[in-house]
Short mmCIF file of C-alpha atoms and ligand atoms in Angstrom, two decimals:
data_model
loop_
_atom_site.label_atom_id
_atom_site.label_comp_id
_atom_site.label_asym_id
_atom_site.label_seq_id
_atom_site.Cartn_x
_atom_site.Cartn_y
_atom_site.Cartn_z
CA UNK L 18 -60.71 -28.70 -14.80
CA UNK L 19 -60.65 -25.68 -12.76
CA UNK L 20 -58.05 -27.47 -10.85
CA UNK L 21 -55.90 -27.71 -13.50
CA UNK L 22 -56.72 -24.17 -13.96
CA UNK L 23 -55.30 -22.91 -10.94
CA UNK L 24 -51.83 -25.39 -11.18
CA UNK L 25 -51.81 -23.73 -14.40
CA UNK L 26 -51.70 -20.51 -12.95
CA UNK L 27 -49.67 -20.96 -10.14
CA UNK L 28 -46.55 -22.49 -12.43
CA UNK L 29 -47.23 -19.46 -14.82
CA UNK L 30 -47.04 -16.85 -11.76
CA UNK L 31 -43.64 -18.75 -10.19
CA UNK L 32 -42.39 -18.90 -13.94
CA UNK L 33 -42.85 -15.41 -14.65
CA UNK L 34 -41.46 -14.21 -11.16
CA UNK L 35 -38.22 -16.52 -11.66
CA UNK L 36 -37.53 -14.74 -14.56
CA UNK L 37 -38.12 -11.34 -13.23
CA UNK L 38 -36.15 -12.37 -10.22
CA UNK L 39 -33.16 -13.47 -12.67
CA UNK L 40 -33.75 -10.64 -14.85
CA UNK L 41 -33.33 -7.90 -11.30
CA UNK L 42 -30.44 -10.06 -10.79
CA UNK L 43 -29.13 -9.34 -14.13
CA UNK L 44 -29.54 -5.84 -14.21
CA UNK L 45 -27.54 -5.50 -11.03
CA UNK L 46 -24.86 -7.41 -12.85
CA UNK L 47 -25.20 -5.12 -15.69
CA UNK L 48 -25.43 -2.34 -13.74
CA UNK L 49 -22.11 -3.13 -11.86
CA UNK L 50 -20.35 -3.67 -14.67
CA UNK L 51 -21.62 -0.50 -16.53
CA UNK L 52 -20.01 1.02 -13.37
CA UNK L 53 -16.47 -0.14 -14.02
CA UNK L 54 -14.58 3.38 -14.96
CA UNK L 55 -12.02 5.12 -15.19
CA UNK L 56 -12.65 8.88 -14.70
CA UNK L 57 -10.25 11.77 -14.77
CA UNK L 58 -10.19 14.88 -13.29
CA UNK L 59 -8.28 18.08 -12.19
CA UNK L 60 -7.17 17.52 -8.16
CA UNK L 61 -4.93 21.35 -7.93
CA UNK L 62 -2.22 22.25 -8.68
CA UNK L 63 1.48 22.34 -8.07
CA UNK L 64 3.12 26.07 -6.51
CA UNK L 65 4.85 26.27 -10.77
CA UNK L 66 1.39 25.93 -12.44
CA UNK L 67 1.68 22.67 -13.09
CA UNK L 68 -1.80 20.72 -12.66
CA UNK L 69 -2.63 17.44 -10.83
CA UNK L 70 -4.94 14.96 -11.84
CA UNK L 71 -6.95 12.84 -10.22
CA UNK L 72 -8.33 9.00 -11.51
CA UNK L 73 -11.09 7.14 -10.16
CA UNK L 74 -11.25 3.74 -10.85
CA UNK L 75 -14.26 1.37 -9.36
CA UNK L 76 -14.46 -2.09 -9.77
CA UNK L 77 -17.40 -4.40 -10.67
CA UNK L 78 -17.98 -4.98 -7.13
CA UNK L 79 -18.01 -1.00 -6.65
CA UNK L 80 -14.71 -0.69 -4.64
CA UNK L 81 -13.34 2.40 -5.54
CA UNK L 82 -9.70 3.65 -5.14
CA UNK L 83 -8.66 7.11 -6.38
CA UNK L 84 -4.83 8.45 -7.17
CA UNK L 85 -3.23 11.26 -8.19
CA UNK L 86 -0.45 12.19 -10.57
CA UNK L 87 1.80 13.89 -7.53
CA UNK L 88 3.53 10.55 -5.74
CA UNK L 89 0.89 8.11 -7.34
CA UNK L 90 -0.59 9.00 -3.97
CA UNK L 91 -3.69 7.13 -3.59
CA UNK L 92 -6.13 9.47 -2.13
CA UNK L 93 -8.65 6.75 -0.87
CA UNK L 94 -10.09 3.75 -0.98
CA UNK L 95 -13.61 2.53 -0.09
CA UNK L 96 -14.15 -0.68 0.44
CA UNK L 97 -17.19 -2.65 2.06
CA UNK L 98 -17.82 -3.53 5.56
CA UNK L 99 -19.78 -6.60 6.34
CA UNK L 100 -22.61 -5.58 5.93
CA UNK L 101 -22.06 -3.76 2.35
CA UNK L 102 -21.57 -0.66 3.52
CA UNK L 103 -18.45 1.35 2.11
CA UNK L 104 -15.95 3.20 3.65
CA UNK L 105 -12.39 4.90 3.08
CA UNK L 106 -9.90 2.97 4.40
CA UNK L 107 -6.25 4.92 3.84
CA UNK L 108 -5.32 8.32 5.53
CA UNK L 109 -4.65 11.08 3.32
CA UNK L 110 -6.12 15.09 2.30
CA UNK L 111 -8.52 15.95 0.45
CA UNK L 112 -6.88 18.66 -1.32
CA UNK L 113 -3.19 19.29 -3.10
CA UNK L 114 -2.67 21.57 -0.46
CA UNK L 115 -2.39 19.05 2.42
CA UNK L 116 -0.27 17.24 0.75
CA UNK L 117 2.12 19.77 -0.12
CA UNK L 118 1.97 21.42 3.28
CA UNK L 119 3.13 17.99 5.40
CA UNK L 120 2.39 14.20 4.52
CA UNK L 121 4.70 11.45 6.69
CA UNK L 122 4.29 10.04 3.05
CA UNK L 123 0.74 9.39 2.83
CA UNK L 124 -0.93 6.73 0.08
CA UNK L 125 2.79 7.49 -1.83
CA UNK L 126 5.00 5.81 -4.13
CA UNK L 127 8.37 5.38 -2.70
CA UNK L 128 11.65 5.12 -4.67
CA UNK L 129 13.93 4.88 -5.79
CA UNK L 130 14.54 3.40 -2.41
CA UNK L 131 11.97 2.93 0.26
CA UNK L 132 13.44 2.68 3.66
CA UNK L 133 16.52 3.98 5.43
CA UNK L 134 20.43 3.64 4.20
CA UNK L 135 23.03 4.72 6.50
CA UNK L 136 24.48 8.02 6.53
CA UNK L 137 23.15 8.14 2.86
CA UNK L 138 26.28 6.28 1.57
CA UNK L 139 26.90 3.37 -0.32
CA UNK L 140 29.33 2.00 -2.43
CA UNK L 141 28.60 0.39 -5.64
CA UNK L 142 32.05 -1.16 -8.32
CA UNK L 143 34.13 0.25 -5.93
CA UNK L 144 32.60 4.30 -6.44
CA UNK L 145 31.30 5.80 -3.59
CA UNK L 146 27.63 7.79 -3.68
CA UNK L 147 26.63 10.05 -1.29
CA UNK L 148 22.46 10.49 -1.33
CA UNK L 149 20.77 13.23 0.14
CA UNK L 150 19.79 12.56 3.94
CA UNK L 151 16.15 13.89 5.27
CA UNK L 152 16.14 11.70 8.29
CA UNK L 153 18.89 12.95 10.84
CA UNK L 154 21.97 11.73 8.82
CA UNK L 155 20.43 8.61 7.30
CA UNK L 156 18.46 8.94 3.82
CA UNK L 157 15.00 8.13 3.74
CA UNK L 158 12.40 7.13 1.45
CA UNK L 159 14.27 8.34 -2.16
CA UNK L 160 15.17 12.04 0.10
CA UNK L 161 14.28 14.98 -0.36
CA UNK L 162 12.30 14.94 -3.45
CA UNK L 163 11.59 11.13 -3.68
CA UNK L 164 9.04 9.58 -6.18
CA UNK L 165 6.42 10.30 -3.90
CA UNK L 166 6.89 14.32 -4.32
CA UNK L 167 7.34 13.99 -8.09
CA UNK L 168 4.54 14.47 -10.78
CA UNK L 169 4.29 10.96 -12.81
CA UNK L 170 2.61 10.33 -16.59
CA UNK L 171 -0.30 8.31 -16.09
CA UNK L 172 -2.31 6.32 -18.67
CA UNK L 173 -5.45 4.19 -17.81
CA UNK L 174 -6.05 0.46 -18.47
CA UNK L 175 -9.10 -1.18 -18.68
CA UNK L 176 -9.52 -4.78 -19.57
CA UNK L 177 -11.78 -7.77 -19.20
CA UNK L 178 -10.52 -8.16 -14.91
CA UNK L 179 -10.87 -4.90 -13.78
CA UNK L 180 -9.36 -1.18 -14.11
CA UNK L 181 -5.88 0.46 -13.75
CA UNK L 182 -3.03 2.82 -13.90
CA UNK L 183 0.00 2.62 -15.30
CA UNK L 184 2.50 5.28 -13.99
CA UNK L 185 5.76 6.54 -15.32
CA UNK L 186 8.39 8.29 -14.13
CA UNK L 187 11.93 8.94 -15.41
CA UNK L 188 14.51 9.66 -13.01
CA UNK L 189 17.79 11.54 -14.14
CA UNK L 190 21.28 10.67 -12.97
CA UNK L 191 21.84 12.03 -10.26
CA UNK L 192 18.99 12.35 -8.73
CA UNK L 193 19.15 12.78 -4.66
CA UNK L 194 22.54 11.41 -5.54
CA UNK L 195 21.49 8.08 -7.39
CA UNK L 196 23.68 6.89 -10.38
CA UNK L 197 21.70 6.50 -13.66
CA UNK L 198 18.93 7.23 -15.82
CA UNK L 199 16.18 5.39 -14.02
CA UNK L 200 13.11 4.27 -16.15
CA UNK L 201 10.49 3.40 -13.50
CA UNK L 202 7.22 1.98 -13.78
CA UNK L 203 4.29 1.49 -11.57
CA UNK L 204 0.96 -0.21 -12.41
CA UNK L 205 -1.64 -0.01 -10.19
CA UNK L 206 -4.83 -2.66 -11.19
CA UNK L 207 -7.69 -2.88 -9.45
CA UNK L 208 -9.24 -6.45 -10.17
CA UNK L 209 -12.92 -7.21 -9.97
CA UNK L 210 -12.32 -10.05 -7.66
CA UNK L 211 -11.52 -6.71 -5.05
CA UNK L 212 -7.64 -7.23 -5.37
CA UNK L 213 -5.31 -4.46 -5.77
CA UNK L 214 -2.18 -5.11 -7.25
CA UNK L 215 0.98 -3.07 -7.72
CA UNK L 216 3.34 -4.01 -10.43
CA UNK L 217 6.48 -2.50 -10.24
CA UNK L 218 9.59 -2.47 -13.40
CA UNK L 219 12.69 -0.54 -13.70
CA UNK L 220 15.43 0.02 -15.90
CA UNK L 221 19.08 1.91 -15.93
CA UNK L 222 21.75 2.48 -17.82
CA UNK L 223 24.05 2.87 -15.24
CA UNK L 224 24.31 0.08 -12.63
CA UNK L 225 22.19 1.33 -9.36
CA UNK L 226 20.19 0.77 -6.67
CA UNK L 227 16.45 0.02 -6.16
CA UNK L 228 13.81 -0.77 -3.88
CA UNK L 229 10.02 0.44 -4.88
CA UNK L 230 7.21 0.24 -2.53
CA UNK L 231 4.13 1.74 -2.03
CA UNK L 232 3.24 3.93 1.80
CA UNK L 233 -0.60 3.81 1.99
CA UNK L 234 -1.59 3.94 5.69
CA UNK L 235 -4.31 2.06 6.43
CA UNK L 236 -7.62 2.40 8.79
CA UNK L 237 -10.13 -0.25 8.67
CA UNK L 238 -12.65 1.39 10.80
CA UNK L 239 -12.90 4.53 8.11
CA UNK L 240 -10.23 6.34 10.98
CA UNK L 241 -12.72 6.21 13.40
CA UNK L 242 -10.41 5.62 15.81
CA UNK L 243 -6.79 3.93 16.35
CA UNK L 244 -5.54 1.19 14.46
CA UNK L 245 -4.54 -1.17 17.71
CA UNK L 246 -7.37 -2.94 17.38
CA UNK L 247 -6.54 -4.09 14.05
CA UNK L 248 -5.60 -7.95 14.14
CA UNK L 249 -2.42 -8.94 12.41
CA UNK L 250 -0.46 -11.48 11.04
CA UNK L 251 2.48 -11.44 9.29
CA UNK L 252 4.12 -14.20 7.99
CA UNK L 253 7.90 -14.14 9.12
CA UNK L 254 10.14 -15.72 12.23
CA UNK L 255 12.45 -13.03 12.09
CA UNK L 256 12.81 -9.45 11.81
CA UNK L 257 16.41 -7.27 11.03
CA UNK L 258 16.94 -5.57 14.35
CA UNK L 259 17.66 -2.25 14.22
CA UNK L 260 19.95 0.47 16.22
CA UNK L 261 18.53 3.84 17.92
CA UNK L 262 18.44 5.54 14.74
CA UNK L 263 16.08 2.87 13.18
CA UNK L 264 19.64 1.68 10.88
CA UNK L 265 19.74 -2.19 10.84
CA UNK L 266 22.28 -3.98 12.93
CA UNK L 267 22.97 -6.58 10.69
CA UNK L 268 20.94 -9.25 13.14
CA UNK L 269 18.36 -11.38 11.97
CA UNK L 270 16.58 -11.34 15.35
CA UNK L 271 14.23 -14.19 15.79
CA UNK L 272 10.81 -13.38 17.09
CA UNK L 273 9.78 -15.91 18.97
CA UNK L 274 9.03 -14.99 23.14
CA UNK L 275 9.20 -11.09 21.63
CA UNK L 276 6.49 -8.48 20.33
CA UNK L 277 7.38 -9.27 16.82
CA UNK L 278 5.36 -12.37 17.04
CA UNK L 279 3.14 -12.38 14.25
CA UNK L 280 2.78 -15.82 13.16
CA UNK L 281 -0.46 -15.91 14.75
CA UNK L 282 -2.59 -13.19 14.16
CA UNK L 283 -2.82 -10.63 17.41
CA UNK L 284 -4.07 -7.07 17.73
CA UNK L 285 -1.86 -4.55 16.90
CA UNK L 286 -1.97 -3.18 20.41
CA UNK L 287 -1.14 -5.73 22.22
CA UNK L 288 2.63 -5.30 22.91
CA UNK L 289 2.92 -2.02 21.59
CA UNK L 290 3.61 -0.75 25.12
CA UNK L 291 6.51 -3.20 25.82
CA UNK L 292 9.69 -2.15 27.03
CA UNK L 293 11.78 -4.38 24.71
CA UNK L 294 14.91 -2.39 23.69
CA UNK L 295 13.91 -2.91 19.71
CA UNK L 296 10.31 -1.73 20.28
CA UNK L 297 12.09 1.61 22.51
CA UNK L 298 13.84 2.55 19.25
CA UNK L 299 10.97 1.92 16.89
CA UNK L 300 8.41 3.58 19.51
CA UNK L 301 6.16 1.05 18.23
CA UNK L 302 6.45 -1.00 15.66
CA UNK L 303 8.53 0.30 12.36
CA UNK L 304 10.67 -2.98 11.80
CA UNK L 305 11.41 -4.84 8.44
CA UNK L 306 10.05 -8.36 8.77
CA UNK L 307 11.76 -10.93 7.27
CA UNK L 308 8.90 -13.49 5.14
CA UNK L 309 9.16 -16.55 5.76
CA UNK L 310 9.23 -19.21 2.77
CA UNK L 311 10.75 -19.62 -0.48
CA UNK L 312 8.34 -19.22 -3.27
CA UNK L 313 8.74 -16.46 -5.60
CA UNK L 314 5.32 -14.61 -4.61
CA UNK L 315 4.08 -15.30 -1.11
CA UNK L 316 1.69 -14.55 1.28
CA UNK L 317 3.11 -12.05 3.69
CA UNK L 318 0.70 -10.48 6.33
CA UNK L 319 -3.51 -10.05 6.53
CA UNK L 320 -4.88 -7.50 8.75
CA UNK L 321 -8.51 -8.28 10.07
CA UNK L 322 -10.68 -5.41 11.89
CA UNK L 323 -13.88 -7.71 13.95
CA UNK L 324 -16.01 -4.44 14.44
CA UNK L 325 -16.51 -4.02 10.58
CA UNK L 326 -15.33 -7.28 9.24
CA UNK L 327 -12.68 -5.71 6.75
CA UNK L 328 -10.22 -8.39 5.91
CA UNK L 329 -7.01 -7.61 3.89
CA UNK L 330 -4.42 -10.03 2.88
CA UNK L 331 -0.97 -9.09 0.89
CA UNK L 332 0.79 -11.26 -0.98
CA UNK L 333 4.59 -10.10 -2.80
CA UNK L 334 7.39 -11.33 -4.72
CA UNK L 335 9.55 -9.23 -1.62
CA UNK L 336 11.87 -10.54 0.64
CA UNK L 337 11.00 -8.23 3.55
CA UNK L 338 7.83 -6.18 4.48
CA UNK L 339 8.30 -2.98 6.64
CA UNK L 340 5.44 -2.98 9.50
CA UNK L 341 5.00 0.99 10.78
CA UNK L 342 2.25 1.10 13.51
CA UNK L 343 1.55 5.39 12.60
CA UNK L 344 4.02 5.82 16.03
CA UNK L 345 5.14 9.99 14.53
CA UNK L 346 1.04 10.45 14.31
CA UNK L 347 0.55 12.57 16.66
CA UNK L 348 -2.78 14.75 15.93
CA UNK L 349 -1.23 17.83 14.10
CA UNK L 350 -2.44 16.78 10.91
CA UNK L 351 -5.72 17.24 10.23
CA UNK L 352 -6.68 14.72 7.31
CA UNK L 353 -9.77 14.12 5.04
CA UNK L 354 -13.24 14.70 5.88
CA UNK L 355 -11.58 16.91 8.94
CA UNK L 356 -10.95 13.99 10.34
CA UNK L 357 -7.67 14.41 13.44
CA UNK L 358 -5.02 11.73 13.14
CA UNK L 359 -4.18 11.08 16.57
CA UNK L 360 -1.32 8.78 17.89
CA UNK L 361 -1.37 5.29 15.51
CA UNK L 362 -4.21 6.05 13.22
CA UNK L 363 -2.78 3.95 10.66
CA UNK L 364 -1.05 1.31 9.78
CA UNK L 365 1.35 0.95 6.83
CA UNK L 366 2.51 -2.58 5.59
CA UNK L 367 5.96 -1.90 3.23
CA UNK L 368 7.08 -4.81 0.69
CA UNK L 369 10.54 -4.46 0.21
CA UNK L 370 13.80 -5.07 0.12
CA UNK L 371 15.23 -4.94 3.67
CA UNK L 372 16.72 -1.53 4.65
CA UNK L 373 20.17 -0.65 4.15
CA UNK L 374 20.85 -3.57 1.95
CA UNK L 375 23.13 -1.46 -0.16
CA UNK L 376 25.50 -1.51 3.03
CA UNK L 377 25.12 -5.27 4.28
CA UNK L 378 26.39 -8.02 1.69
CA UNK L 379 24.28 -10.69 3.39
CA UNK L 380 21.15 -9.21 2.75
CA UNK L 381 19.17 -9.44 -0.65
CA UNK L 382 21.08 -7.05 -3.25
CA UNK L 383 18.97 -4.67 -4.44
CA UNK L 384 21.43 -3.38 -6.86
CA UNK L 385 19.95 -3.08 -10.32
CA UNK L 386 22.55 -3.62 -13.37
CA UNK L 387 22.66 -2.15 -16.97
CA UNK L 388 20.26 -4.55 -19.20
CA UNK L 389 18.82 -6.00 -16.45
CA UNK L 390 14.48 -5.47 -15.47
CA UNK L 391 13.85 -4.63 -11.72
CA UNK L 392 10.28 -6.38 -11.05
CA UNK L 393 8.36 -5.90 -8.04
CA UNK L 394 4.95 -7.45 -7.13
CA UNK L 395 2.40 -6.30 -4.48
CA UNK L 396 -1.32 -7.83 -4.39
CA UNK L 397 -3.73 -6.67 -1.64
CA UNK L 398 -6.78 -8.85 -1.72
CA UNK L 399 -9.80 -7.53 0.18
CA UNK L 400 -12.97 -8.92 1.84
CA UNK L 401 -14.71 -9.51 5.04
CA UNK L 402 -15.53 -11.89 7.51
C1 BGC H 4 9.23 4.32 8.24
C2 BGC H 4 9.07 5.19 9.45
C3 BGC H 4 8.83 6.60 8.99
C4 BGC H 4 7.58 6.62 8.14
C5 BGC H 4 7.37 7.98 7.55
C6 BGC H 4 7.95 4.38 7.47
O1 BGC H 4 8.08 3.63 6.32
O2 BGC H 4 9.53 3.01 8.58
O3 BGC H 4 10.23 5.15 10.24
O4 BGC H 4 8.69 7.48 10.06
O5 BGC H 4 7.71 5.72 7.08
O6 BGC H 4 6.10 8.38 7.67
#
C-alpha cells in the first residue's frame, strides 16, 4: 500500500513538473511572439525641417533590424552569436547627423542604379543621356542625390511569418539625368525563420534604366575588429574585370589560380594583399562576381565568422553580386556606439546587375521598358554554427 503510495506520488510530481516545464516553454513562445513589433519613432531631422523616422522591427526569434525613412538606411541589426548573445552586425551612426555629414553609403538603398557607368553616359533608342558623375567622371550609385539620400514613404507589414517595410519612392524624369517617371518599390521583411528579404519592383513610363540594390556593410564580430577574418564564399567562376577607374573591361575573367577564388569558402584576408593587377585597381576587393548557375533565384555567397559563429547566406534572383572588402575605410569616421572604422571594417555583398551594363550589349540589359515590372529579389538567411 504505501508503496503504491509513493509510485503514486512520484508519477503525480513528474506529471505536474512536465506540465510546468511545457507550460515555461510556452510562455517563452508566447512571450516571443508577443515581441514581434513594429515600432515607430522620430530618428532627426533633415537641414529643411523635414523629420526622419525610425522602425524597429524584431522577429519571433528576437532579431531586430531597424531603418530609417532617409535611404531606407538600415541603422542596425542584432543578431545572435552562438551562444545567444546579440549583437549589431552593420556599420552605420547613431544619429541623422552622421549620416548627413559623410556615409560611403552606409545600410542604403541604391538606385536607380547601383554601381558605376562610364563617364555617366549611355545611350538608350538611339538618345543619348548624360547622368550626373560623383565618382571622378564615372556615375556612381544613382549620383549625387541617389535613393539612398532621398526621404522614402514607409508603411509597415505584419503578417503570420514575420514583420516588414514596404518603401516607396517616386523618382521624376530627369532625375540625376535618368529618363522617366520611376515608381520604385522596396520591401524589406524580416521572417521569423531569421531571414531578411528585400523585394524590389519598379515601373516607368518612359523606357529606362535600372539596377536596385541594397549597401549594408557588414561586421560579424559587432565591429570589433576587421572583417578579414570573415570566411567567404561566393558562388561564381568568373568575375567582370575591371580598368583603373573600377569601369568594366568587358572581360569575363575566370577566377580560377587568382584571388577571386571563392568557390570554396576562404577568409577574406587571405589574398587581399596580392599584387594581381585587378586586385591593384580595386585596392582590395570591389569586383562584380558573376553567379554561377541558371535558376531564377540562387544561392550566391555565405559569409561565416568562427569566433562568434554568425553564419549568413544570400540567395537572389541577380545575375551578378558586387563584393567591396570596406578598402576607402580608413578610420575618419567615427560610427555607432563611438566605435572607429578602421581600414576594412566591413564588408558589403551587392546583388545586381553587373556594372556598366547600359554600355556593354553582352551583359544582362538592365533597361526597363514602358509596361513592363522591374523585380528584384534579395534573401539573407542568418544563423550560426
Ligand atoms: C563600390 C565601391 C565604393 C563603395 C562606396 C561599393 O559598392 O563598389 O567602389 O567605393 O561602394 O562606399
Amino acid at each position: 500500500m504505501t508503496m503504491i503510495r509513493v509510485l503514486y506520488t512520484i508519477l503525480l510530481i513528474t506529471t505536474l513538473s512536465c506540465k510546468n516545464e511545457k507550460n515555461v516553454a510556452l510562455k517563452n513562445i508566447e512571450d516571443k511572439q508577443k515581441e514581434v513589433s513594429v515600432i515607430e519613432e522620430s530618428f532627426g531631422y533633415l537641414p529643411d525641417s523635414t523629420e526622419i523616422k525610425q522602425f524597429t522591427l524584431t522577429n519571433e526569434q528576437g532579431i531586430e533590424m531597424k531603418a530609417i525613412t532617409y535611404g531606407g538606411i538600415i541603422t542596425s541589426l542584432k543578431t545572435p552569436d552562438r551562444t545567444g548573445k546579440f549583437d549589431d552586425v552593420v556599420l552605420g551612426y547613431d544619429n541623422m547627423e552622421g549620416y548627413l555629414k559623410k556615409t560611403p553609403y552606409f545600410g542604403a538603398i541604391i538606385g536607380r542604379y547601383g554601381n558605376r557607368i562610364a563617364n555617366g553616359k549611355f545611350e538608350l533608342e538611339g538618345k543619348t543621356y548624360q547622368l550626373a558623375t560623383n565618382n571622378g567622371k564615372n556615375h556612381l550609385h544613382g549620383g549625387i542625390k541617389g535613393f539612398d539620400k532621398v526621404v522614402w514613404d514607409v508603411t509597415e507589414i505584419k503578417d503570420e511569418n514575420g514583420v516588414g517595410l514596404k518603401l516607396n519612392y517616386v523618382s521624376p524624369d530627369g532625375e540625376e539625368g535618368y529618363p522617366g517617371n520611376l515608381i520604385a518599390q522596396v520591401e524589406y521583411f524580416l521572417g521569423n525563420d531569421n531571414t531578411l528579404s528585400f523585394n524590389y519592383t519598379a515601373k516607368t513610363d518612359r523606357p529606362t534604366i535600372v539596377n536596385l540594390t541594397q549597401h549594408s556593410y557588414f561586421n560579424f564580430t559587432g565591429a570589433q575588429r576587421d572583417v578579414l577574418s570573415h570566411l567567404l564564399k561566393i558562388n561564381a567562376s568568373n568575375i567582370t574585370a575591371i580598368d583603373n577607374g573600377l569601369i568594366p573591361t568587358g572581360e569575363f575573367l575566370s577566377v580560377t589560380g587568382t584571388p577571386f577564388d571563392f568557390r570554396n569558402a576562404k577568409e577574406i584576408g587571405q589574398d587581399i594583399e596580392s599584387d594581381d593587377e585587378q586586385m591593384k585597381f580595386g585596392l582590395g576587393f570591389d569586383h562584380n562576381w558573376i553567379i554561377d548557375g541558371d535558376k531564377a533565384f540562387k544561392f550566391a555567397a555565405s559569409v561565416y565568422e568562427p569566433k562568434s559563429g554568425r553564419y549568413m547566406e544570400i540567395l537572389t534572383t541577380e545575375p551578378g553580386i558586387q563584393f567591396y572588402s570596406g578598402n576607402f575605410l580608413d578610420g575618419s569616421i567615427i560610427g555607432k556606439n563611438n566605435i572607429v572604422y578602421n581600414h576594412r571594417y566591413g564588408f558589403c555583398l551587392e546583388t545586381q546587375h553587373f556594372p556598366d551594363s547600359p554600355n556593354k550589349s553582352h551583359f544582362p540589359s538592365s533597361t526597363l521598358d514602358v509596361g513592363e515590372t522591374y523585380h528584384s529579389k534579395t534573401t539573407l538567411k542568418f544563423s550560426t554554427k
